[in-house]
Amino acid sequence: MFSAGAESLLHQAREIQDEELQRFCTRVTKLLQEPPGPATMDALQRLFLIVSATKYPRSPEQLQVLCAAILREMSPFDDLALSCDHTQNTRQLSLVASVLLAQGNRKGEIRQVSQRIFKILENRQPEGPSVRHLLPALSKVIGLAPGTLMEDQNNLLSKRLVDWLRYASIQQGLPSSAGFFSTPRTRQPGPITEVDGAVASDFFTVLSTGQHFTEDQWLNMQAFSMLRKWLLHSGPEDPGSPDADDKSELEGSTLSVLSAASTASRLLPPRERLREVAFEYCQRLLEQSNRRALRKADSDLQKACLVEAVLVLDVLCRQDPSFLYRTLSCLKALHRRLGEDPGSERALVPLAQFFLNHGEAAAMDAEVIYQHLLSRLPSERFYSPTLAFEVIHFCTHNLALFDPHILSLLRLSFPSLFKFLAWNSPPLTAEFVVLLPALVEAGTTVEMLHALLDLPCLTAALDLQLRSTQTPSERPLWDVSLRIPGCLEAFRDPQFQGLFRHLLRTKASGSMERLTPLHQLLKPMASCARVTQCAEAVPILLQAFFSTVTQLADGALINQLVLLLLDRSDSLYQAPQYEARVHRVLNSQFLALCKLKPSLVVELSRELLEFVGNVSSICSRASMFTCVVWAIGEYLSVTCDKRCTVEQINKFFEALEALLFEVTQSRPSADLPCCPPQVVTALMTTLTKLASRSQDLIPRVSLFLSKLRTLAQNPATSSVHSEEDAEAIRTRATELLTLLKIPSVAQFVFTPTAGVCQPRYHRDANTALPLALRTVSRLVEKEAGLLPG
């Protein structure tokens, strides 16, 4: 009998209501998210009491799983007193091992777990406890600390894996409970079948099917799941090991074929025997994957096993080249089949990896596989996030292995790869930042920049392509709330087919198309979530693109890029906030290109004059206009380019003067809205710089600046500019007029020599620049004091 206090606690626990229990569980959950303490332990004990005292049935195993999960979440901590040395029950040992491994090997837990698992493996009798529950823990040990295993343990596990993989029963297992009325006839197990329903004629694999499975069949499946990890651990440490060197000498020779035939002997050491069995197992999986599955679940399993089988074969051929020539024929046939079987494309990535690793040794041209992977697959399956990640991951992690031919194919396929990016931009942006430098080359730089700027438009076009497909093999999710019948009609309209074909091309074409008509047609889709996400990624990608381009671009390419930036600054897809974000990048990159090649202002003088001579440029792209005006003032000088002439300076001066007059003397209207003060001050400064280099213009610009200063002081200006903006214009005009009082100082300040850019000219008060500024300030102040009030 319990004491009165214990009886009271049990009574409270039994009478607790669901609502109160829910609140208590919420409190326990919050406590578990904090560092463990007395309050947490007390709450867990109370919860255990409530669970134990209620009348509902429960399984001790469920409680053990729950406790193990709680301890794993709380790990690591110093107060854990847990040991697996004497645990006999393998299911319980797997739970204890999971908690110990979560500790992080602070007290040698990994070695303790591995020693206990291998002791059970070594002593296991056929009728002994199942080791099925221990394999996940053992796989974890291999991943965490493979060096803890001894040579005899390596051999023991290799032997066990051989048995589990090759010698599992080919008869189905008995149901867990046959039932009281079942007869001996109905309890007889039937044979294992293939995925197409045929009776299995060969050994059991993970693709074999049945109503119930025996213990060794479950071990077979688990052994295959950890096979690749174990092979990587137990194989040669590096390709230069003596074992690998000896076998690599046999490649391509008759001896390699003889060696392959002789490995069938069971007298091989455990490691080599496991490789042989693993090879047979993968061959069997490739054969089974040819069968037409009766159930979709089995079909999906076929595709997954196909991927894993190719990966295992790749490991085997890297460790023992004698497997290579037995593998090539079946993998060539596999590629032919992948082109005909929709949904099995995931195996194409490990297949390409295999031929990348072994293509040279096999003397095989795998170009058709790479073309399928890099060009055709992204265009057909861009909506598969798994494929998108795996293909791009393959590219980024094998760049060092790609020969010039594969690199050329990769670069030509960038329009297809961009489809993955356009449809899956959030998870793939970081991967493409890594990949872009490898994609950029001089011949496709301009085309790639257009493609990056049109990426949100490509997303919208891909959405339309999917919607217009009547029976896609896998219909992905899209924004069903978006009703765009007009866009779908335009997508099918022959008038726009050429533009859509260019946007959806699979390879670099070397030609550029203005997609402005598509920008207007696809405007209703600009608010689509996928389009918006893609638009947010473009500025990041542009930064990565230009950081590479500036390292390889020559003078002619820089000129092309500058003209492209000017052209595209008012030709962007109208996604929310897209234009403003992209303009910030284009502006900074325009200035970076001008700094990289200052002479481009002279070489592109006609195009720049045309740009600044158009008032509409101020309205639609004020920030880019300001950058262009600044660049003209900074780099249009003999210092930057000996070809600069006074006539060119005068032409730019007249164009900018007329423009400044127009934007400051005219009333704002619908055609000419109020000019931003940044543009006005940039125009004033550039005109002053140009006048300092052609001093006949100084009186002209001085008069103009005086008028602007007076205009900025006029109260009527407040209707055009705010008081703060008018003050900025007035201050800038006064500063420029002050400098122009002494033309030689103005020229020195506005067109400094290369030496002035050195830090000492700005730190030392007695050097030329600070001294000149102080001198001109004193002279101007003195002159102002002599003027009548």
PDB file of N, CA, C and O in Angstrom, residues 368-407:
ATOM      1  N   VAL A 368      27.667  12.695 -74.954  1.00  0.00           N
ATOM      2  CA  VAL A 368      26.215  12.604 -75.053  1.00  0.00           C
ATOM      3  C   VAL A 368      25.566  12.607 -73.667  1.00  0.00           C
ATOM      4  O   VAL A 368      24.481  13.171 -73.476  1.00  0.00           O
ATOM      5  N   ILE A 369      26.251  12.037 -72.671  1.00  0.00           N
ATOM      6  CA  ILE A 369      25.732  12.034 -71.303  1.00  0.00           C
ATOM      7  C   ILE A 369      25.777  13.438 -70.719  1.00  0.00           C
ATOM      8  O   ILE A 369      24.811  13.910 -70.100  1.00  0.00           O
ATOM      9  N   TYR A 370      26.893  14.144 -70.933  1.00  0.00           N
ATOM     10  CA  TYR A 370      27.010  15.505 -70.409  1.00  0.00           C
ATOM     11  C   TYR A 370      26.019  16.447 -71.080  1.00  0.00           C
ATOM     12  O   TYR A 370      25.444  17.329 -70.431  1.00  0.00           O
ATOM     13  N   GLN A 371      25.805  16.273 -72.369  1.00  0.00           N
ATOM     14  CA  GLN A 371      24.823  17.118 -73.061  1.00  0.00           C
ATOM     15  C   GLN A 371      23.422  16.873 -72.519  1.00  0.00           C
ATOM     16  O   GLN A 371      22.643  17.821 -72.320  1.00  0.00           O
ATOM     17  N   HIS A 372      23.114  15.617 -72.276  1.00  0.00           N
ATOM     18  CA  HIS A 372      21.811  15.274 -71.692  1.00  0.00           C
ATOM     19  C   HIS A 372      21.662  15.917 -70.310  1.00  0.00           C
ATOM     20  O   HIS A 372      20.613  16.497 -69.982  1.00  0.00           O
ATOM     21  N   LEU A 373      22.714  15.840 -69.512  1.00  0.00           N
ATOM     22  CA  LEU A 373      22.658  16.344 -68.140  1.00  0.00           C
ATOM     23  C   LEU A 373      22.597  17.868 -68.088  1.00  0.00           C
ATOM     24  O   LEU A 373      21.825  18.439 -67.303  1.00  0.00           O
ATOM     25  N   LEU A 374      23.397  18.542 -68.907  1.00  0.00           N
ATOM     26  CA  LEU A 374      23.565  19.988 -68.772  1.00  0.00           C
ATOM     27  C   LEU A 374      22.622  20.800 -69.645  1.00  0.00           C
ATOM     28  O   LEU A 374      22.344  21.962 -69.340  1.00  0.00           O
ATOM     29  N   SER A 375      22.119  20.198 -70.706  1.00  0.00           N
ATOM     30  CA  SER A 375      21.296  20.978 -71.639  1.00  0.00           C
ATOM     31  C   SER A 375      19.848  20.484 -71.679  1.00  0.00           C
ATOM     32  O   SER A 375      18.918  21.242 -71.420  1.00  0.00           O
ATOM     33  N   ARG A 376      19.672  19.227 -71.992  1.00  0.00           N
ATOM     34  CA  ARG A 376      18.321  18.706 -72.169  1.00  0.00           C
ATOM     35  C   ARG A 376      17.574  18.558 -70.845  1.00  0.00           C
ATOM     36  O   ARG A 376      16.402  18.953 -70.724  1.00  0.00           O
ATOM     37  N   LEU A 377      18.234  18.001 -69.832  1.00  0.00           N
ATOM     38  CA  LEU A 377      17.567  17.738 -68.559  1.00  0.00           C
ATOM     39  C   LEU A 377      17.058  19.021 -67.886  1.00  0.00           C
ATOM     40  O   LEU A 377      15.900  19.066 -67.446  1.00  0.00           O
ATOM     41  N   PRO A 378      17.861  20.092 -67.759  1.00  0.00           N
ATOM     42  CA  PRO A 378      17.321  21.314 -67.134  1.00  0.00           C
ATOM     43  C   PRO A 378      16.142  21.904 -67.883  1.00  0.00           C
ATOM     44  O   PRO A 378      15.227  22.463 -67.259  1.00  0.00           O
ATOM     45  N   SER A 379      16.126  21.776 -69.207  1.00  0.00           N
ATOM     46  CA  SER A 379      15.018  22.344 -69.977  1.00  0.00           C
ATOM     47  C   SER A 379      13.734  21.551 -69.793  1.00  0.00           C
ATOM     48  O   SER A 379      12.642  22.109 -69.822  1.00  0.00           O
ATOM     49  N   GLU A 380      13.877  20.242 -69.614  1.00  0.00           N
ATOM     50  CA  GLU A 380      12.689  19.398 -69.496  1.00  0.00           C
ATOM     51  C   GLU A 380      12.202  19.248 -68.058  1.00  0.00           C
ATOM     52  O   GLU A 380      11.011  19.065 -67.835  1.00  0.00           O
ATOM     53  N   ARG A 381      13.129  19.335 -67.093  1.00  0.00           N
ATOM     54  CA  ARG A 381      12.772  19.031 -65.703  1.00  0.00           C
ATOM     55  C   ARG A 381      13.186  20.154 -64.753  1.00  0.00           C
ATOM     56  O   ARG A 381      13.558  19.909 -63.600  1.00  0.00           O
ATOM     57  N   PHE A 382      13.099  21.390 -65.224  1.00  0.00           N
ATOM     58  CA  PHE A 382      13.517  22.527 -64.410  1.00  0.00           C
ATOM     59  C   PHE A 382      12.697  22.652 -63.136  1.00  0.00           C
ATOM     60  O   PHE A 382      13.136  23.254 -62.152  1.00  0.00           O
ATOM     61  N   TYR A 383      11.484  22.078 -63.120  1.00  0.00           N
ATOM     62  CA  TYR A 383      10.591  22.232 -61.974  1.00  0.00           C
ATOM     63  C   TYR A 383      10.845  21.209 -60.875  1.00  0.00           C
ATOM     64  O   TYR A 383      10.139  21.195 -59.864  1.00  0.00           O
ATOM     65  N   SER A 384      11.835  20.355 -61.039  1.00  0.00           N
ATOM     66  CA  SER A 384      12.165  19.366 -60.006  1.00  0.00           C
ATOM     67  C   SER A 384      13.247  19.946 -59.093  1.00  0.00           C
ATOM     68  O   SER A 384      14.400  20.072 -59.507  1.00  0.00           O
ATOM     69  N   PRO A 385      12.917  20.309 -57.858  1.00  0.00           N
ATOM     70  CA  PRO A 385      13.941  20.901 -56.981  1.00  0.00           C
ATOM     71  C   PRO A 385      15.077  19.938 -56.654  1.00  0.00           C
ATOM     72  O   PRO A 385      16.220  20.354 -56.503  1.00  0.00           O
ATOM     73  N   THR A 386      14.752  18.647 -56.548  1.00  0.00           N
ATOM     74  CA  THR A 386      15.798  17.669 -56.248  1.00  0.00           C
ATOM     75  C   THR A 386      16.800  17.582 -57.383  1.00  0.00           C
ATOM     76  O   THR A 386      18.022  17.634 -57.175  1.00  0.00           O
ATOM     77  N   LEU A 387      16.292  17.451 -58.608  1.00  0.00           N
ATOM     78  CA  LEU A 387      17.190  17.400 -59.762  1.00  0.00           C
ATOM     79  C   LEU A 387      17.984  18.686 -59.896  1.00  0.00           C
ATOM     80  O   LEU A 387      19.174  18.671 -60.231  1.00  0.00           O
ATOM     81  N   ALA A 388      17.328  19.817 -59.670  1.00  0.00           N
ATOM     82  CA  ALA A 388      18.006  21.105 -59.810  1.00  0.00           C
ATOM     83  C   ALA A 388      19.212  21.167 -58.882  1.00  0.00           C
ATOM     84  O   ALA A 388      20.325  21.527 -59.297  1.00  0.00           O
ATOM     85  N   PHE A 389      19.001  20.804 -57.628  1.00  0.00           N
ATOM     86  CA  PHE A 389      20.113  20.870 -56.678  1.00  0.00           C
ATOM     87  C   PHE A 389      21.213  19.876 -57.053  1.00  0.00           C
ATOM     88  O   PHE A 389      22.402  20.211 -57.006  1.00  0.00           O
ATOM     89  N   GLU A 390      20.838  18.656 -57.431  1.00  0.00           N
ATOM     90  CA  GLU A 390      21.848  17.634 -57.703  1.00  0.00           C
ATOM     91  C   GLU A 390      22.679  17.973 -58.940  1.00  0.00           C
ATOM     92  O   GLU A 390      23.898  17.751 -58.954  1.00  0.00           O
ATOM     93  N   VAL A 391      22.044  18.519 -59.981  1.00  0.00           N
ATOM     94  CA  VAL A 391      22.798  18.876 -61.194  1.00  0.00           C
ATOM     95  C   VAL A 391      23.748  20.028 -60.898  1.00  0.00           C
ATOM     96  O   VAL A 391      24.934  19.990 -61.288  1.00  0.00           O
ATOM     97  N   ILE A 392      23.268  21.062 -60.222  1.00  0.00           N
ATOM     98  CA  ILE A 392      24.138  22.210 -59.934  1.00  0.00           C
ATOM     99  C   ILE A 392      25.228  21.814 -58.949  1.00  0.00           C
ATOM    100  O   ILE A 392      26.383  22.255 -59.058  1.00  0.00           O
ATOM    101  N   HIS A 393      24.894  20.966 -57.989  1.00  0.00           N
ATOM    102  CA  HIS A 393      25.903  20.469 -57.051  1.00  0.00           C
ATOM    103  C   HIS A 393      26.972  19.672 -57.797  1.00  0.00           C
ATOM    104  O   HIS A 393      28.170  19.791 -57.501  1.00  0.00           O
ATOM    105  N   PHE A 394      26.567  18.875 -58.763  1.00  0.00           N
ATOM    106  CA  PHE A 394      27.525  18.134 -59.593  1.00  0.00           C
ATOM    107  C   PHE A 394      28.477  19.095 -60.299  1.00  0.00           C
ATOM    108  O   PHE A 394      29.695  18.865 -60.361  1.00  0.00           O
ATOM    109  N   CYS A 395      27.929  20.176 -60.831  1.00  0.00           N
ATOM    110  CA  CYS A 395      28.770  21.139 -61.559  1.00  0.00           C
ATOM    111  C   CYS A 395      29.749  21.840 -60.626  1.00  0.00           C
ATOM    112  O   CYS A 395      30.947  21.938 -60.926  1.00  0.00           O
ATOM    113  N   THR A 396      29.256  22.337 -59.505  1.00  0.00           N
ATOM    114  CA  THR A 396      30.124  23.123 -58.626  1.00  0.00           C
ATOM    115  C   THR A 396      31.215  22.268 -57.991  1.00  0.00           C
ATOM    116  O   THR A 396      32.334  22.747 -57.773  1.00  0.00           O
ATOM    117  N   HIS A 397      30.922  21.008 -57.683  1.00  0.00           N
ATOM    118  CA  HIS A 397      31.895  20.177 -56.976  1.00  0.00           C
ATOM    119  C   HIS A 397      32.841  19.423 -57.920  1.00  0.00           C
ATOM    120  O   HIS A 397      33.732  18.710 -57.447  1.00  0.00           O
ATOM    121  N   ASN A 398      32.653  19.589 -59.218  1.00  0.00           N
ATOM    122  CA  ASN A 398      33.543  18.897 -60.158  1.00  0.00           C
ATOM    123  C   ASN A 398      34.249  19.859 -61.115  1.00  0.00           C
ATOM    124  O   ASN A 398      34.829  19.409 -62.109  1.00  0.00           O
ATOM    125  N   LEU A 399      34.200  21.144 -60.812  1.00  0.00           N
ATOM    126  CA  LEU A 399      34.817  22.118 -61.722  1.00  0.00           C
ATOM    127  C   LEU A 399      36.294  21.810 -61.954  1.00  0.00           C
ATOM    128  O   LEU A 399      36.788  21.964 -63.073  1.00  0.00           O
ATOM    129  N   ALA A 400      36.985  21.380 -60.907  1.00  0.00           N
ATOM    130  CA  ALA A 400      38.409  21.084 -61.050  1.00  0.00           C
ATOM    131  C   ALA A 400      38.662  19.863 -61.931  1.00  0.00           C
ATOM    132  O   ALA A 400      39.756  19.705 -62.478  1.00  0.00           O
ATOM    133  N   LEU A 401      37.656  18.990 -62.081  1.00  0.00           N
ATOM    134  CA  LEU A 401      37.825  17.770 -62.879  1.00  0.00           C
ATOM    135  C   LEU A 401      37.409  17.956 -64.334  1.00  0.00           C
ATOM    136  O   LEU A 401      37.706  17.101 -65.174  1.00  0.00           O
ATOM    137  N   PHE A 402      36.700  19.034 -64.637  1.00  0.00           N
ATOM    138  CA  PHE A 402      36.209  19.233 -66.000  1.00  0.00           C
ATOM    139  C   PHE A 402      37.372  19.582 -66.940  1.00  0.00           C
ATOM    140  O   PHE A 402      38.158  20.493 -66.661  1.00  0.00           O
ATOM    141  N   ASP A 403      37.457  18.843 -68.035  1.00  0.00           N
ATOM    142  CA  ASP A 403      38.458  19.187 -69.040  1.00  0.00           C
ATOM    143  C   ASP A 403      37.927  20.338 -69.899  1.00  0.00           C
ATOM    144  O   ASP A 403      36.761  20.732 -69.782  1.00  0.00           O
ATOM    145  N   PRO A 404      38.761  20.932 -70.760  1.00  0.00           N
ATOM    146  CA  PRO A 404      38.302  22.089 -71.561  1.00  0.00           C
ATOM    147  C   PRO A 404      37.053  21.807 -72.377  1.00  0.00           C
ATOM    148  O   PRO A 404      36.214  22.695 -72.566  1.00  0.00           O
ATOM    149  N   HIS A 405      36.899  20.571 -72.861  1.00  0.00           N
ATOM    150  CA  HIS A 405      35.730  20.253 -73.677  1.00  0.00           C
ATOM    151  C   HIS A 405      34.448  20.303 -72.837  1.00  0.00           C
ATOM    152  O   HIS A 405      33.432  20.854 -73.272  1.00  0.00           O
ATOM    153  N   ILE A 406      34.495  19.726 -71.633  1.00  0.00           N
ATOM    154  CA  ILE A 406      33.303  19.746 -70.768  1.00  0.00           C
ATOM    155  C   ILE A 406      33.013  21.177 -70.312  1.00  0.00           C
ATOM    156  O   ILE A 406      31.848  21.587 -70.238  1.00  0.00           O
ATOM    157  N   LEU A 407      34.064  21.938 -70.013  1.00  0.00           N
ATOM    158  CA  LEU A 407      33.859  23.332 -69.623  1.00  0.00           C
ATOM    159  C   LEU A 407      33.187  24.126 -70.730  1.00  0.00           C
ATOM    160  O   LEU A 407      32.297  24.948 -70.486  1.00  0.00           O
TER     161      LEU A 407
END
